[in-house]
Coordinates of C-alpha atoms in Angstrom, one line a residue:
Chain A
M1 CA 69.4 -143.0 -9.2
T2 CA 66.8 -146.5 -9.4
D3 CA 67.8 -147.7 -12.8
Q4 CA 71.3 -148.2 -11.3
P5 CA 72.2 -151.8 -10.3
A6 CA 71.9 -152.7 -6.5
I7 CA 75.6 -153.4 -7.0
S8 CA 77.9 -153.4 -9.7
V9 CA 81.4 -154.7 -9.7
R10 CA 83.9 -154.0 -12.6
D11 CA 87.4 -155.7 -12.8
L12 CA 87.3 -155.9 -9.1
T13 CA 90.5 -158.3 -7.8
K14 CA 91.9 -158.4 -4.2
D15 CA 95.4 -160.0 -3.3
F16 CA 96.1 -160.9 0.6
R17 CA 99.9 -160.8 1.3
V18 CA 99.7 -164.3 3.3
G19 CA 102.9 -165.5 5.7
L20 CA 106.3 -163.9 7.1
R21 CA 107.2 -163.7 3.0
G22 CA 104.5 -161.6 2.2
V23 CA 103.4 -164.6 -0.4
K24 CA 100.6 -163.2 -2.3
L25 CA 96.9 -164.6 -2.0
R26 CA 94.3 -163.9 -4.6
A27 CA 91.0 -164.1 -3.1
V28 CA 89.2 -162.2 -6.2
D29 CA 90.6 -162.4 -9.7
N30 CA 89.2 -159.5 -12.3
L31 CA 85.3 -160.1 -11.1
T32 CA 82.8 -157.7 -13.2
L33 CA 79.4 -158.3 -11.9
S34 CA 76.4 -156.4 -11.8
I35 CA 73.6 -157.0 -9.0
P36 CA 69.4 -156.2 -10.2
R37 CA 67.9 -154.3 -7.8
G38 CA 64.3 -156.0 -6.7
Q39 CA 65.2 -159.4 -7.0
V40 CA 66.8 -162.7 -4.6
Y41 CA 70.2 -162.8 -6.2
G42 CA 72.3 -165.9 -4.9
L43 CA 76.2 -165.6 -4.9
L44 CA 77.2 -169.3 -4.8
G45 CA 80.6 -171.3 -4.3
P46 CA 82.8 -173.3 -2.3
N47 CA 84.4 -172.1 0.2
G48 CA 87.4 -169.9 0.1
C49 CA 86.5 -168.9 -3.3
G50 CA 85.8 -165.2 -3.0
K51 CA 82.4 -164.8 -2.0
S52 CA 82.7 -163.1 1.4
T53 CA 85.9 -160.9 0.7
T54 CA 83.7 -159.9 -2.5
L55 CA 80.5 -158.7 -0.1
K56 CA 83.0 -157.4 2.2
I57 CA 84.9 -155.6 -0.6
V58 CA 82.1 -154.2 -1.5
L59 CA 80.8 -153.4 1.5
G60 CA 83.9 -151.2 2.3
L61 CA 84.9 -153.5 5.0
V62 CA 88.1 -154.7 3.2
P63 CA 89.5 -152.6 0.5
A64 CA 90.0 -154.0 -2.8
T65 CA 93.6 -153.9 -4.8
S66 CA 91.9 -152.6 -8.0
G67 CA 88.9 -152.2 -10.1
S68 CA 85.5 -150.1 -9.4
F69 CA 82.4 -150.8 -7.8
T70 CA 78.4 -149.1 -6.7
L71 CA 76.3 -149.2 -4.2
L72 CA 72.8 -148.6 -4.9
G73 CA 74.5 -146.3 -7.5
H74 CA 77.0 -144.8 -4.6
D75 CA 80.2 -145.3 -3.0
S76 CA 80.0 -147.6 -0.5
A77 CA 81.8 -145.6 2.0
S78 CA 79.5 -142.9 1.3
P79 CA 76.8 -143.0 4.5
E80 CA 73.7 -142.6 1.9
A81 CA 74.9 -146.2 0.2
R82 CA 75.4 -147.5 4.5
A83 CA 72.2 -146.5 5.4
R84 CA 70.5 -148.0 2.4
I85 CA 72.1 -151.8 3.2
G86 CA 71.4 -154.2 6.0
F87 CA 74.1 -156.6 6.3
L88 CA 74.0 -160.4 8.1
P89 CA 78.3 -161.9 8.0
E90 CA 78.1 -165.1 8.1
A91 CA 78.4 -166.5 11.6
P92 CA 77.6 -163.2 13.4
Y93 CA 77.7 -163.2 17.2
F94 CA 76.1 -160.7 19.2
H95 CA 76.6 -158.8 22.8
R96 CA 75.2 -162.0 24.8
F97 CA 74.4 -160.0 27.4
L98 CA 71.5 -157.8 25.9
T99 CA 68.2 -158.9 25.3
G100 CA 66.7 -159.4 21.7
R101 CA 64.9 -156.2 21.4
E102 CA 68.2 -154.3 23.0
L103 CA 69.9 -155.6 20.6
V104 CA 67.8 -154.4 17.5
R105 CA 67.3 -151.1 18.9
Y106 CA 70.6 -150.3 19.1
C107 CA 71.5 -151.5 15.9
A108 CA 68.5 -148.8 14.6
R109 CA 70.0 -146.0 16.5
L110 CA 73.1 -146.7 14.7
S111 CA 71.7 -147.0 11.5
G112 CA 70.1 -143.8 11.5
V113 CA 66.2 -144.7 12.4
A114 CA 64.8 -142.0 13.6
A115 CA 64.0 -141.8 18.0
D116 CA 60.4 -141.0 17.2
R117 CA 60.4 -144.5 15.3
V118 CA 62.8 -146.9 16.7
D119 CA 60.2 -148.6 19.2
A120 CA 57.7 -149.4 16.4
A121 CA 61.2 -150.4 13.6
T122 CA 62.2 -152.6 16.4
D123 CA 58.7 -154.1 16.5
E124 CA 58.7 -154.8 12.8
A125 CA 61.8 -156.2 12.6
L126 CA 61.3 -158.8 15.3
E127 CA 57.8 -159.4 13.9
L128 CA 59.3 -159.6 10.2
A129 CA 62.1 -162.3 12.0
S130 CA 59.3 -164.3 14.1
M131 CA 61.5 -163.6 17.2
T132 CA 58.5 -161.3 19.0
E133 CA 58.1 -163.3 22.2
A134 CA 61.7 -164.4 22.5
G135 CA 62.5 -160.6 22.2
N136 CA 63.3 -160.0 25.9
R137 CA 65.5 -163.2 26.6
R138 CA 69.2 -162.6 26.7
V139 CA 71.2 -163.1 23.8
G140 CA 73.5 -165.3 25.6
T141 CA 70.3 -167.7 26.0
Y142 CA 69.5 -168.3 21.7
S143 CA 69.6 -171.4 20.2
K144 CA 71.4 -170.7 16.4
G145 CA 68.5 -170.2 14.3
M146 CA 67.7 -167.2 16.5
L147 CA 70.7 -166.0 16.5
Q148 CA 71.1 -165.8 12.7
R149 CA 67.4 -164.4 13.0
I150 CA 67.7 -161.4 15.4
G151 CA 70.8 -161.0 12.8
L152 CA 68.2 -160.6 10.3
A153 CA 66.0 -158.4 12.0
Q154 CA 68.6 -156.4 12.9
A155 CA 69.7 -156.5 9.2
V156 CA 66.1 -154.8 8.1
V157 CA 65.6 -153.0 11.3
H158 CA 66.4 -149.3 9.6
D159 CA 64.2 -151.0 6.4
P160 CA 66.8 -150.8 4.1
E161 CA 67.1 -151.3 0.0
L162 CA 69.5 -153.5 0.1
I163 CA 70.3 -157.0 2.1
V164 CA 73.3 -158.9 1.6
L165 CA 73.1 -162.0 3.6
D166 CA 76.2 -164.3 3.6
E167 CA 75.8 -167.5 4.4
P168 CA 72.3 -167.2 7.0
T169 CA 71.8 -170.8 7.5
A170 CA 74.9 -172.1 8.1
G171 CA 74.8 -174.4 11.1
V172 CA 71.1 -173.8 11.2
D173 CA 68.4 -176.8 11.2
P174 CA 66.2 -177.5 8.3
V175 CA 63.0 -175.6 10.5
G176 CA 65.4 -172.8 10.8
S177 CA 66.1 -172.4 7.4
A178 CA 63.2 -173.0 6.0
A179 CA 61.7 -169.9 8.6
I180 CA 64.5 -168.4 7.1
G181 CA 63.8 -168.8 3.4
K182 CA 60.2 -167.6 4.4
M183 CA 62.1 -164.3 5.7
I184 CA 64.1 -163.3 2.4
Q185 CA 60.8 -164.6 0.5
A186 CA 58.9 -162.0 2.9
M187 CA 61.4 -159.7 2.0
R188 CA 61.4 -159.5 -1.4
Q189 CA 57.5 -159.1 -1.5
R190 CA 58.5 -156.0 -0.3
G191 CA 60.5 -155.0 -3.4
K192 CA 63.7 -155.3 -2.1
T193 CA 67.1 -156.4 -3.3
I194 CA 68.7 -159.9 -0.9
V195 CA 72.1 -160.7 -2.0
L196 CA 72.9 -164.3 -0.5
C197 CA 75.7 -165.5 -0.5
S198 CA 75.3 -169.5 0.5
H199 CA 76.8 -173.0 -0.4
L200 CA 73.4 -174.6 0.7
L201 CA 72.3 -175.5 -3.3
G202 CA 68.6 -177.0 -2.5
Q203 CA 67.7 -173.5 -0.7
V204 CA 69.0 -170.4 -3.5
E205 CA 66.9 -172.8 -5.5
Q206 CA 64.3 -172.6 -4.1
V207 CA 64.2 -168.5 -3.3
C208 CA 67.2 -166.5 -5.5
D209 CA 65.6 -165.3 -9.1
R210 CA 69.2 -165.3 -10.7
I211 CA 72.9 -166.5 -9.5
A212 CA 76.2 -166.0 -9.8
V213 CA 78.4 -169.1 -9.6
M214 CA 82.9 -168.6 -8.4
D215 CA 85.2 -170.8 -8.3
R216 CA 89.0 -169.7 -7.4
G217 CA 87.9 -165.8 -7.2
R218 CA 86.4 -165.8 -11.1
L219 CA 83.0 -165.6 -12.0
V220 CA 82.3 -169.0 -13.9
L221 CA 78.1 -168.6 -14.3
E222 CA 75.8 -165.9 -14.0
G223 CA 72.0 -165.6 -14.9
H224 CA 68.3 -166.4 -13.9
I225 CA 67.9 -169.6 -11.8
D226 CA 65.3 -170.7 -14.7
E227 CA 67.5 -170.4 -17.6
V228 CA 70.9 -171.4 -16.3
L229 CA 68.8 -174.7 -14.4
A230 CA 67.2 -175.5 -17.9
Q231 CA 67.5 -179.2 -20.2
R232 CA 66.5 -177.4 -23.5
G233 CA 64.7 -180.6 -25.0
V234 CA 64.1 -182.7 -22.5
H235 CA 60.6 -182.1 -20.6
Q236 CA 59.1 -184.3 -17.6
I237 CA 55.0 -185.6 -17.0
S238 CA 54.0 -186.4 -13.8
V239 CA 51.6 -189.4 -14.2
E240 CA 49.0 -190.7 -11.6
G241 CA 47.9 -194.4 -11.5
L242 CA 50.5 -195.5 -14.8
T243 CA 49.8 -199.2 -15.4
P244 CA 52.3 -201.4 -17.6
A245 CA 49.8 -201.3 -20.6
A246 CA 49.4 -197.6 -20.4
R247 CA 53.1 -197.2 -20.5
Q248 CA 53.5 -199.3 -23.4
A249 CA 50.5 -197.2 -24.9
A250 CA 52.4 -193.7 -23.9
E251 CA 55.2 -194.8 -25.2
E252 CA 54.3 -196.1 -28.6
A253 CA 52.4 -193.2 -29.1
L254 CA 55.4 -190.7 -28.3
S255 CA 57.9 -192.8 -30.8
R256 CA 55.0 -192.2 -33.5
H257 CA 55.6 -188.2 -33.2
G258 CA 59.5 -188.8 -32.8
A259 CA 60.1 -188.8 -28.6
H260 CA 61.4 -190.7 -27.0
V261 CA 60.7 -192.3 -23.1
L262 CA 64.2 -191.7 -21.3
K263 CA 63.4 -192.5 -17.7
V264 CA 60.3 -193.8 -16.0
D265 CA 60.7 -193.3 -11.7
P266 CA 58.3 -192.6 -9.6
P267 CA 58.9 -188.9 -7.7
R268 CA 61.1 -188.2 -4.8
Q269 CA 60.3 -185.9 -2.3
T270 CA 63.5 -184.2 -1.1
L271 CA 64.6 -184.8 2.4
E272 CA 64.0 -181.7 3.5
D273 CA 60.7 -181.7 2.5
L274 CA 60.6 -185.0 4.9
F275 CA 62.3 -184.0 7.6
R276 CA 59.7 -180.9 7.4
R277 CA 56.6 -182.5 7.0
L278 CA 58.0 -184.5 10.3
V279 CA 59.6 -182.0 12.5
T280 CA 57.2 -179.7 15.2
G281 CA 57.1 -176.2 14.6
S282 CA 58.0 -176.9 10.7
R283 CA 55.0 -177.5 9.3
D284 CA 52.8 -173.9 7.6
Chain B
M1 CA 77.8 -138.7 14.9
F2 CA 77.8 -137.8 18.2
S3 CA 74.3 -140.2 19.3
R4 CA 76.8 -143.2 17.7
I5 CA 79.7 -142.8 19.5
F6 CA 77.1 -142.6 22.5
W7 CA 75.3 -146.1 21.6
I8 CA 78.9 -147.4 20.8
A9 CA 80.0 -146.5 24.2
R10 CA 77.3 -147.4 26.3
V11 CA 77.2 -151.0 24.9
T12 CA 81.3 -150.9 24.9
F13 CA 80.6 -149.3 28.9
L14 CA 78.1 -152.2 29.7
E15 CA 80.4 -155.1 28.4
A16 CA 83.3 -154.0 29.7
L17 CA 81.4 -154.2 33.5
R18 CA 80.6 -158.0 32.5
Q19 CA 84.6 -158.5 32.3
R20 CA 86.0 -160.5 35.1
F21 CA 89.0 -159.2 34.6
L22 CA 88.1 -156.0 35.6
A23 CA 86.4 -157.8 39.0
F24 CA 89.5 -159.1 39.5
L25 CA 91.7 -156.0 39.2
L26 CA 89.3 -154.2 41.1
L27 CA 88.9 -156.6 44.0
L28 CA 92.7 -156.9 43.9
A29 CA 93.7 -153.2 44.1
A30 CA 90.7 -152.8 46.9
A31 CA 92.5 -156.0 49.1
F32 CA 96.0 -154.0 48.2
I33 CA 94.6 -150.7 49.6
L34 CA 92.6 -152.1 52.9
G35 CA 95.9 -154.5 52.7
S36 CA 97.8 -151.2 53.6
V37 CA 95.7 -149.9 57.1
P38 CA 97.1 -153.2 59.4
L39 CA 100.7 -152.4 57.9
R40 CA 100.1 -148.5 58.4
S41 CA 103.2 -148.7 61.5
I42 CA 105.6 -149.7 58.9
D43 CA 105.7 -145.5 57.5
F44 CA 109.4 -145.7 57.4
G45 CA 109.1 -142.1 58.9
H46 CA 107.0 -141.0 56.9
G47 CA 103.8 -140.5 59.1
E48 CA 101.1 -142.7 58.6
L49 CA 98.2 -140.9 56.1
K50 CA 101.3 -140.2 53.5
F51 CA 102.2 -144.2 54.3
L52 CA 99.0 -145.0 52.8
A53 CA 98.3 -142.2 50.3
D54 CA 100.9 -143.7 48.7
L55 CA 100.2 -147.3 48.9
G56 CA 96.9 -146.4 47.9
F57 CA 97.9 -144.0 44.9
G58 CA 100.3 -146.5 43.7
A59 CA 98.1 -149.4 43.6
L60 CA 94.8 -147.0 42.1
F61 CA 97.7 -146.4 39.1
L62 CA 99.2 -149.5 38.9
F63 CA 96.3 -152.0 38.9
G64 CA 94.4 -148.7 36.8
S65 CA 97.4 -149.0 33.8
I66 CA 97.4 -152.7 33.6
L67 CA 93.6 -152.2 32.7
A68 CA 93.5 -149.6 31.0
V69 CA 96.2 -151.1 28.3
V70 CA 93.9 -154.8 28.6
L71 CA 90.5 -153.2 28.4
P72 CA 90.1 -151.9 25.1
S73 CA 92.5 -154.3 23.4
Q74 CA 90.7 -157.3 24.5
L75 CA 87.4 -155.0 23.6
L76 CA 88.4 -154.4 20.2
Y77 CA 89.8 -157.4 18.8
G78 CA 87.0 -159.1 21.1
E79 CA 84.4 -157.4 18.3
I80 CA 86.9 -157.5 15.4
D81 CA 87.5 -161.9 15.9
N82 CA 83.6 -162.3 16.0
R83 CA 82.7 -160.0 14.1
T84 CA 80.5 -157.8 16.0
A85 CA 82.4 -155.2 14.2
L86 CA 81.3 -156.5 10.5
T87 CA 78.2 -155.7 11.3
L88 CA 78.2 -152.2 12.7
L89 CA 80.9 -150.7 10.3
A90 CA 78.1 -152.2 7.8
K91 CA 75.7 -149.2 9.1
P92 CA 76.2 -145.9 8.7
V93 CA 79.3 -146.1 10.9
G94 CA 82.5 -144.4 10.3
R95 CA 85.4 -145.9 11.6
G96 CA 86.3 -143.4 13.6
E97 CA 83.0 -143.2 15.5
F98 CA 83.7 -147.1 16.2
L99 CA 86.8 -146.6 17.9
L100 CA 85.7 -143.4 19.8
G101 CA 83.1 -145.2 21.1
K102 CA 85.1 -148.2 22.2
F103 CA 87.5 -145.1 24.0
F104 CA 84.9 -143.1 26.0
G105 CA 83.3 -146.9 26.6
S106 CA 86.3 -148.5 28.2
W107 CA 87.5 -144.3 29.4
A108 CA 84.4 -144.9 31.4
V109 CA 84.8 -147.9 32.9
L110 CA 88.5 -146.6 33.8
G111 CA 86.4 -143.7 35.4
V112 CA 84.1 -146.4 37.9
F113 CA 87.4 -148.1 38.9
T114 CA 89.5 -144.2 39.5
F115 CA 86.5 -143.1 41.3
A116 CA 85.4 -145.9 43.4
L117 CA 89.1 -146.8 44.6
T118 CA 90.2 -143.3 45.1
A119 CA 86.5 -142.9 47.3
L120 CA 88.1 -146.5 49.3
I121 CA 91.2 -144.4 50.3
G122 CA 89.4 -141.3 50.7
I123 CA 87.6 -142.9 53.7
I124 CA 90.6 -145.0 55.0
L125 CA 92.4 -141.8 55.4
L126 CA 89.5 -139.7 56.9
V127 CA 88.8 -142.3 59.1
R128 CA 92.7 -142.5 60.4
E129 CA 93.2 -138.7 60.6
P130 CA 91.7 -137.8 64.5
D131 CA 94.2 -140.1 65.5
V132 CA 96.9 -138.9 63.6
V133 CA 96.3 -135.7 64.3
A134 CA 95.6 -136.4 68.0
R135 CA 99.2 -137.4 67.9
A136 CA 100.7 -134.6 66.2
M137 CA 99.0 -132.7 68.5
A138 CA 100.4 -134.1 71.3
L139 CA 103.5 -133.4 69.5
Q140 CA 103.1 -130.6 69.2
V141 CA 103.9 -130.8 65.7
V142 CA 101.9 -129.6 62.4
P143 CA 98.9 -132.3 62.0
P144 CA 98.4 -133.4 58.4
E145 CA 94.6 -132.4 56.6
V146 CA 93.1 -134.6 54.0
S147 CA 91.8 -132.4 51.2
V148 CA 88.3 -134.1 50.5
L149 CA 88.8 -131.6 47.3
G150 CA 92.2 -132.6 46.5
L151 CA 91.2 -136.5 46.3
F152 CA 89.0 -135.3 44.1
E153 CA 91.2 -133.1 41.9
H154 CA 93.7 -136.1 41.8
A155 CA 91.3 -138.7 40.9
L156 CA 90.5 -136.5 38.0
L157 CA 93.7 -136.3 37.2
Q158 CA 94.3 -140.4 37.5
W159 CA 91.2 -140.7 35.4
L160 CA 92.5 -138.2 32.3
R161 CA 96.3 -140.2 32.6
L162 CA 94.4 -143.4 32.3
G163 CA 92.4 -141.8 29.4
I164 CA 96.2 -141.4 27.8
I165 CA 96.9 -145.3 28.7
V166 CA 93.3 -146.0 26.9
S167 CA 94.3 -144.1 24.0
V168 CA 97.5 -145.6 23.3
A169 CA 96.7 -148.7 23.5
L170 CA 93.8 -148.0 21.3
L171 CA 96.4 -146.5 18.9
V172 CA 98.8 -149.7 19.1
G173 CA 95.5 -151.8 18.6
S174 CA 94.7 -149.6 15.0
L175 CA 97.9 -150.4 13.8
A176 CA 98.8 -154.4 15.0
Q177 CA 97.6 -157.7 14.1
T178 CA 97.1 -159.4 17.6
F179 CA 95.5 -158.9 21.3
L180 CA 99.6 -160.2 22.3
Y181 CA 101.0 -157.8 20.5
T182 CA 99.2 -154.6 21.6
V183 CA 98.8 -155.4 25.2
V184 CA 103.1 -155.9 24.9
V185 CA 103.5 -152.8 23.3
G186 CA 101.0 -150.8 24.9
S187 CA 102.8 -151.6 27.8
M188 CA 105.8 -150.6 26.9
A189 CA 104.5 -147.5 25.7
V190 CA 102.9 -146.7 29.0
L191 CA 106.3 -147.7 31.1
A192 CA 108.6 -145.4 28.3
S193 CA 105.8 -142.8 29.1
Q194 CA 106.7 -143.2 33.2
L195 CA 109.9 -142.7 32.8
V196 CA 110.0 -139.9 29.9
W197 CA 110.6 -137.4 33.0
I198 CA 114.4 -139.0 33.0
A199 CA 115.1 -137.6 29.5
Q200 CA 113.4 -134.4 30.4
D201 CA 115.8 -133.4 33.4
T202 CA 118.6 -134.1 31.2
L203 CA 117.7 -132.3 28.7
A204 CA 116.9 -129.6 31.2
N205 CA 120.4 -130.4 32.8
P206 CA 123.4 -127.8 31.7
E207 CA 125.8 -129.9 33.3
A208 CA 124.6 -132.9 31.2
V209 CA 127.2 -133.7 28.3
L210 CA 125.1 -135.4 25.3
S211 CA 126.4 -135.6 21.8
T212 CA 123.8 -134.0 19.0
V213 CA 122.5 -137.1 18.5
M214 CA 121.2 -137.8 21.9
R215 CA 120.5 -134.8 22.7
G216 CA 117.9 -135.4 19.6
A217 CA 117.1 -138.7 20.5
L218 CA 116.2 -137.2 24.2
W219 CA 114.3 -134.4 22.7
L220 CA 111.9 -136.6 20.1
T221 CA 111.6 -138.7 23.1
T222 CA 109.9 -136.1 25.2
R223 CA 107.3 -135.0 22.5
I224 CA 106.4 -138.3 21.3
F225 CA 105.8 -140.0 24.7
P226 CA 103.4 -137.9 27.5
N227 CA 105.0 -137.5 30.8
L228 CA 102.6 -139.7 33.0
Q229 CA 104.8 -139.0 35.6
G230 CA 104.1 -135.7 36.0
Y231 CA 100.8 -136.7 37.2
N232 CA 101.7 -138.1 40.6
I233 CA 100.7 -135.3 42.6
G234 CA 98.2 -137.0 45.0
E235 CA 100.2 -137.1 48.3
T236 CA 100.6 -132.8 47.5
L237 CA 97.2 -132.6 46.5
V238 CA 95.1 -135.0 49.3
L239 CA 97.9 -134.4 52.5
G240 CA 98.9 -130.2 51.5
Q241 CA 102.5 -131.7 52.2
S242 CA 104.1 -129.4 49.4
M243 CA 103.0 -126.2 47.6
V244 CA 100.8 -127.1 44.8
L245 CA 101.5 -124.0 42.6
P246 CA 98.6 -122.5 41.1
G247 CA 96.9 -123.7 37.9
T248 CA 99.3 -126.9 38.1
V249 CA 95.6 -128.8 37.3
S250 CA 94.1 -127.3 34.9
S251 CA 97.8 -126.8 33.2
L252 CA 97.6 -130.8 33.9
S253 CA 94.2 -131.2 32.7
L254 CA 95.0 -129.5 29.4
S255 CA 97.7 -131.4 28.8
A256 CA 96.0 -134.8 28.8
A257 CA 93.3 -133.5 26.7
V258 CA 95.8 -132.0 23.9
Y259 CA 97.6 -135.5 24.3
L260 CA 94.1 -137.1 24.2
V261 CA 92.7 -135.2 20.8
V262 CA 96.1 -135.9 19.0
I263 CA 96.7 -139.4 19.9
L264 CA 92.8 -140.6 19.2
F265 CA 92.9 -138.6 15.9
L266 CA 96.1 -140.9 14.9
A267 CA 93.8 -144.2 16.5
C268 CA 91.5 -143.2 14.4
T269 CA 93.3 -142.4 10.8
A270 CA 94.8 -146.0 11.2
F271 CA 91.7 -147.7 11.9
R272 CA 90.6 -146.5 8.7
R273 CA 92.7 -148.3 6.7
R274 CA 92.7 -151.2 8.7
E275 CA 91.3 -154.3 7.3
I276 CA 88.3 -156.1 9.7

């Protein structure tokens, strides 16, 4: 079964009926997609493009109008498949009166973690989410970033093979967003398959191995992140101490070999990198 | 399966206990019951204990019914609107297990509500009993007697009755798309169940002139809606004012259990098809 893709979707279509007249709205249009195991897979697209609907269909939360799909080689409605996946929905709400630890324990029980393993699994999940210290506080007191991190902890407490994250960094500041990015990397190192649904393209670029881009319910691009972003025939050289004379000499040398300098700019750091360097708690 | 239902019910119970609506109705019902004590002289000639018991049991059922419709609807829609249901149903949790967890959690809260108010009614009746007995002895009439066992049996029957209402609310909630619709339709179903005895009496009356269509409609009504009025035997059980046929409590309990199983089965079936 391990040669089966983590998620396989074939000719998937989903129509919603809206309004009193039941006008048909097509959310997913004949989508075919295969998400390999052991990778971080980014599912991208603008709001309303069908990303979340696709995930909900695959997780068995919404019925498809037509098409077929499997989860880890199983029917997504089967308990075997459900026990092997973890899901963090967009903007999740958890019971405010529970502590973070109680919430993760509750989810561990529901996910079928053996009674004698619940405490250890809870501790591990809280540690992975960097929520050990805040674990004894009530969920109602958590910040947005902490809510997302405790959401991640509940999604991974049963050590699933496949983790589906729907907008895990929505509304989270760059520091919290970077922390979630690190958690995703840590899970990948453990051999998990992660499906990341987001429109924070910078983060997706940093953490994803492959991406798929959806627009109006259709797949418009799919491939390895390096392949889809590469500009063929163009190369970048970083130089330190470039004087005007050195630059002219370099351009002449390159010209002799048929190459042309397109632009010479000082490299820019990203605003996110700058912010993370300046703000407390964001340094590695 | 039972473990998952238990954990969902436990969290539902804890969440429901924190609802202000529960505290409000509990206080309102308790105030209503306590307020009947100074008014006991207006007993319409039926006797003080009967007056207190009637008002107490009436308040218990009225406020309990409101709670039994609103609370499960609120908890179900709260979880769907807040996406908590998405998180839970993506786990190896069946939709039926989720709904049954909601049912048992809500029903447990109604158990607290029912037994707390019954205890209050019992205390009032037992405190007033010696005075009433002394007066009856002075007038050389048979004094009424408060049965603690009867109080317990009555509380059990009311809890079962409220359980049927909770299951009806969840059935409607599984089909409906809005909280308001669930509450309105659920309340109408409770009202119909309270009045179904009229249809039963009409069908049983050999002198009633009914067309075939009307007879069929009444028959169907008596089969669809449980007769909730049949559970109103508190006065008989607690004050022994009339004879309770042997096996009545068991028979009513069994009937409630059958209704619970059937309604919850329908609710789970409907919820399986629902888009979350």
